[in-house]
Coordinates of C-alpha atoms in Angstrom, one line a residue:
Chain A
X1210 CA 91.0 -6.4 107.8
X1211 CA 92.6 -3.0 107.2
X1212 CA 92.3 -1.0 110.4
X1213 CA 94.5 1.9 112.1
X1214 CA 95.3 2.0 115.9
X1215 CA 96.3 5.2 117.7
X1216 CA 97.2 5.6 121.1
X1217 CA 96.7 7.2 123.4
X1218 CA 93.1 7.3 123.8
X1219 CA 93.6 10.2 125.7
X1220 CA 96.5 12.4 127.3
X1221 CA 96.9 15.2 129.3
X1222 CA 99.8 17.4 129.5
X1223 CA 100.7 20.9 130.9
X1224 CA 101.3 23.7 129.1
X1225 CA 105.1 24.3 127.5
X1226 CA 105.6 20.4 127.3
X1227 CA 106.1 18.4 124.4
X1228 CA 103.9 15.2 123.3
X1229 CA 103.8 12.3 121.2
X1230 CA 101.0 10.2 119.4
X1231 CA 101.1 7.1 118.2
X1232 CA 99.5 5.6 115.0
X1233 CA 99.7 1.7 113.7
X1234 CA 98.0 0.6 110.6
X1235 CA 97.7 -2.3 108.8
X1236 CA 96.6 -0.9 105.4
X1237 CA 98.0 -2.4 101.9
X1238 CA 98.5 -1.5 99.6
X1239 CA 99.4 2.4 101.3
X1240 CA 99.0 5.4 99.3
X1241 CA 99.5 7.9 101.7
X1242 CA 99.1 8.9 106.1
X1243 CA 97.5 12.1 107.1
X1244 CA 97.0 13.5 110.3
X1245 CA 94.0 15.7 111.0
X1246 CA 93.3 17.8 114.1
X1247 CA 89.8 18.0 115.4
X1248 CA 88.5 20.7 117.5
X1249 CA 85.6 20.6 119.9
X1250 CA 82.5 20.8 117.7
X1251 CA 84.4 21.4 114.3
X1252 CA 85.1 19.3 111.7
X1253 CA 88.8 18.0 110.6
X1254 CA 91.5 20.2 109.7
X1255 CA 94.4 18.4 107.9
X1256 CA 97.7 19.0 109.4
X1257 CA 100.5 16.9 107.7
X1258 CA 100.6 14.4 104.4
X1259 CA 102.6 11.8 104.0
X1260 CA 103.6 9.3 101.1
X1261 CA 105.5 6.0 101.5
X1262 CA 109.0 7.9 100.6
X1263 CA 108.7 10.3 103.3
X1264 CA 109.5 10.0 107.0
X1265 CA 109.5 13.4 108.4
X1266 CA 107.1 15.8 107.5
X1267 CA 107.0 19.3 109.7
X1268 CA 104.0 21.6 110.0
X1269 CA 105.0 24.9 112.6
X1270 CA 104.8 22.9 116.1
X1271 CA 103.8 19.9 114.7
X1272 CA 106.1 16.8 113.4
X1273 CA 104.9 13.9 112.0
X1274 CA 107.5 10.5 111.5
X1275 CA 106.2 7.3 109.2
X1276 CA 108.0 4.3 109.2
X1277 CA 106.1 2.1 106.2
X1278 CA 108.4 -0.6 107.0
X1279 CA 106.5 -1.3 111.0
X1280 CA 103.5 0.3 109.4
X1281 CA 104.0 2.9 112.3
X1282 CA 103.5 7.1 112.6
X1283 CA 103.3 9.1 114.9
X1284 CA 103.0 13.3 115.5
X1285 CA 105.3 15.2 118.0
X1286 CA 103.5 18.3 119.3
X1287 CA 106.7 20.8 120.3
X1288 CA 106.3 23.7 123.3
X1289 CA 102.2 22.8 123.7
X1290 CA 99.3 25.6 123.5
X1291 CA 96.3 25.9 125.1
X1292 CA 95.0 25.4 121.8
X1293 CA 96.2 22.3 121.2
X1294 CA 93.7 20.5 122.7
X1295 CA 91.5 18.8 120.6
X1296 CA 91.5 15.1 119.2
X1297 CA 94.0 14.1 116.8
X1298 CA 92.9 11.7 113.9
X1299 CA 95.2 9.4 111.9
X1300 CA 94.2 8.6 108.8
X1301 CA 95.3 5.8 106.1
X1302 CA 94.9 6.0 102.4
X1303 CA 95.1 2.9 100.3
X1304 CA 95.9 2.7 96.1
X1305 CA 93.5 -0.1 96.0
X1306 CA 90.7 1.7 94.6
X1307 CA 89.8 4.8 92.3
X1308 CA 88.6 6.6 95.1
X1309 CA 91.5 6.2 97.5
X1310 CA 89.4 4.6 100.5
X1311 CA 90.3 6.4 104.0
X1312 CA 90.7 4.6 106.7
X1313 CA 89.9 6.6 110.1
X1314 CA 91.5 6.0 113.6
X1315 CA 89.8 6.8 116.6
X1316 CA 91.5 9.5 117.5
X1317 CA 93.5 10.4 120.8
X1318 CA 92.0 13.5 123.0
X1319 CA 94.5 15.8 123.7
X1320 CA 93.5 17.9 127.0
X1321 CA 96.4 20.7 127.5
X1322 CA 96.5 22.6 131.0
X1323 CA 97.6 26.1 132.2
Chain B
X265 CA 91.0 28.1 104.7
X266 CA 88.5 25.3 103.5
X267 CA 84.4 27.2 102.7
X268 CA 82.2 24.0 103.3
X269 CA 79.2 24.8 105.1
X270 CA 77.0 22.6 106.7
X271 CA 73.0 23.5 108.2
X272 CA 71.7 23.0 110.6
X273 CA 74.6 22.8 113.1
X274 CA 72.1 21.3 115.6
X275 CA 68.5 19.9 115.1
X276 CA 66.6 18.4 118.1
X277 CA 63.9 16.6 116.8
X278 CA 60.9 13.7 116.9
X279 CA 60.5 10.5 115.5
X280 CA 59.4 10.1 112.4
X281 CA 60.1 13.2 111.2
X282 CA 61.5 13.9 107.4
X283 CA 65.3 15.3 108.1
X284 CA 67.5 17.1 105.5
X285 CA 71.0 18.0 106.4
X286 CA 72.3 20.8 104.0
X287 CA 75.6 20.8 102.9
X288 CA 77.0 23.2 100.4
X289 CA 81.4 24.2 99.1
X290 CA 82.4 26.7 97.5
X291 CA 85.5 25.5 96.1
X292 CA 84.3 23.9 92.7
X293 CA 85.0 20.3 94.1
X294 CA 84.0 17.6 92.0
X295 CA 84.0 14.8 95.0
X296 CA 82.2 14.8 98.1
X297 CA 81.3 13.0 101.1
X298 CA 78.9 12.1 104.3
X299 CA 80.4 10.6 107.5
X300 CA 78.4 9.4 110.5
X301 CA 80.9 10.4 114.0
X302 CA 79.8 8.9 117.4
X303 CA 81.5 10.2 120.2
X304 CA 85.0 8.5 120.7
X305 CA 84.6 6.7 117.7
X306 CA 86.1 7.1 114.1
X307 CA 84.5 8.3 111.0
X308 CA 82.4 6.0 108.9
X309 CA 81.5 6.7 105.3
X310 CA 77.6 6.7 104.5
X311 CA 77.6 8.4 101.1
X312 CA 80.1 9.7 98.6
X313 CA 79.8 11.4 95.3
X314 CA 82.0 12.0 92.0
X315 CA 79.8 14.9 90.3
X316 CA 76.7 15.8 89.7
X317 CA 74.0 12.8 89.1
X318 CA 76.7 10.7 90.8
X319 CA 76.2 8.8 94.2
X320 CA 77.3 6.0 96.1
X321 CA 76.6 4.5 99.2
X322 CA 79.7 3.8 101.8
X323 CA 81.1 1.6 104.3
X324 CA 78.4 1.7 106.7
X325 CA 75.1 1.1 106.1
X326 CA 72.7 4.1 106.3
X327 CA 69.0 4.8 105.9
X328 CA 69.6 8.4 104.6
X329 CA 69.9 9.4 101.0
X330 CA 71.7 11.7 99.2
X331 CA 71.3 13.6 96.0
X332 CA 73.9 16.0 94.2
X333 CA 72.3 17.9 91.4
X334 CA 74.3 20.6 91.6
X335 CA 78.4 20.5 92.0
X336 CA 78.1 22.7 94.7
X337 CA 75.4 20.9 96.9
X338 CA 75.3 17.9 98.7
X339 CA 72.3 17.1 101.3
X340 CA 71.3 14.7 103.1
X341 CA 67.5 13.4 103.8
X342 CA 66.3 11.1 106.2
X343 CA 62.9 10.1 106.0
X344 CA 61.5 9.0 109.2
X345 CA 64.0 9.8 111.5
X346 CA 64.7 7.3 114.8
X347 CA 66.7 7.5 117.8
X348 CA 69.3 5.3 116.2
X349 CA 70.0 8.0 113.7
X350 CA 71.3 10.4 116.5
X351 CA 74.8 10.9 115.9
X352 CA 77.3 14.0 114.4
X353 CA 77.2 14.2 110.2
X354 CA 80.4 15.3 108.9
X355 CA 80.8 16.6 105.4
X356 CA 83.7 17.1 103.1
X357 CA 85.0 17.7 99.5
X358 CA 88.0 17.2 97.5
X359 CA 89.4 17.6 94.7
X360 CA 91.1 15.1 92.0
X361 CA 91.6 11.1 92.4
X362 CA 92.4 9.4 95.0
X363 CA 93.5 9.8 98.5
X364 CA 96.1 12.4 97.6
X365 CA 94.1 15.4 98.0
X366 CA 93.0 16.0 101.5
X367 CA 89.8 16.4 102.4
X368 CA 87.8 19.4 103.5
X369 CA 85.3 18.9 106.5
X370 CA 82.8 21.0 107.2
X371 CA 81.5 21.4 111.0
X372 CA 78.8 19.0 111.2
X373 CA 75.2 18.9 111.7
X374 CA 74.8 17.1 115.3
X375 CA 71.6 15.1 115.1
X376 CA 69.2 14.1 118.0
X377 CA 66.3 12.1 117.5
X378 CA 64.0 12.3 120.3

């Protein structure tokens, strides 16, 4: 069964420090990994792509790593905002089908403090 | 910056009721999509569509049904609503095949069924 783990479920940090989310999936055949940030009451907001050649992909504050070897990405959040808090979503895509099926992780709530 | 637009942002409302969720881009996209969010949990796909006069149903089984006549427009209609359908409804679009286009979420109609 293809499915995608992220952890933490949640995390709190203070303001100024630097953070780091985990994802694990077991999708085949991968197309591509997204990350998407999800305010309070808003929808998903994509924030990095990445494809099975890529391992570093960089996006202002935010840098996201894929290993597709351990099936393994996560997203470093540098200097952290007040803004920042919110629950980031990892998200899988596979090639096995015309419509590029998604696979959704839970998400891990990030809570940043003054 | 993504123009999907989804109505009503909340509806509290009885069972039994007829229910459609509007959902409406701007961006010319040919695909679009429903998602059923439950706090803490990840997206599931209810309905998806490739153009006008196409539909599909998704991953998870829903009671709702969806019609898209126009490129533009995408609702949502539940019949007789229950409790069970209370839950957030996402909605996105994207563009081209695939998984390699991101997709664009609007913020979501959050459903209670009383």
């Amino acid at each position: 069964k293809n499915q995608v783990e992220q952890s933490p479920q949640s995390l709190i940090i203070l303001e100024g420090k630097n953070c780091t989310l985990q994802c694990n999936y077991t999708v085949s055949p991968f197309s591509n990994l997204r990350w998407y940030k999800q305010d309070t009451g808003r929808g998903p907001v994509s924030l990095t792509i990445m494809t099975f050649s890529e391992n570093t992909k960089s996006n202002g504050r935010y840098t996201a790593t894929l290993d597709a070897d351990t099936k393994q990405s996560s997203l470093h959040i540098t200097a952290s905002q007040l803004s920042d808090s919110a629950s980031y979503i990892c998200v899988v895509s596979d090639r096995g089908s015309t419509l590029g099926r998604l696979y959704f992780g839970r998400g891990t709530q990030l809570t940043v403090w003054p | 910056e993504a123009d999907i637009y989804q109505t009503p942002r909340y509806l509290v409302i009885g069972t039994g009721k007829k229910i459609t969720l509007e959902c409406s881009q701007t961006m010319g996209h040919d695909k679009m999509y429903w998602y059923q969010q439950d706090p803490g949990m990840e997206l599931h796909l209810i309905h998806y569509s490739y153009g006008v006069n196409s539909t599909e149903k998704g991953d998870l089984s829903s009671e709702s049904t969806v019609s898209r006549i126009r490129t533009e427009h995408f609702p949502l209609t539940l019949e007789s609503a229950r409790p069970s359908h209370t839950s957030q409804y996402l909605c996105a679009s994207s563009e081209g095949q695939g998984g390699n286009q991101p997709q664009h979420f609007g913020d979501g109609t959050r459903l209670s069924i009383l």
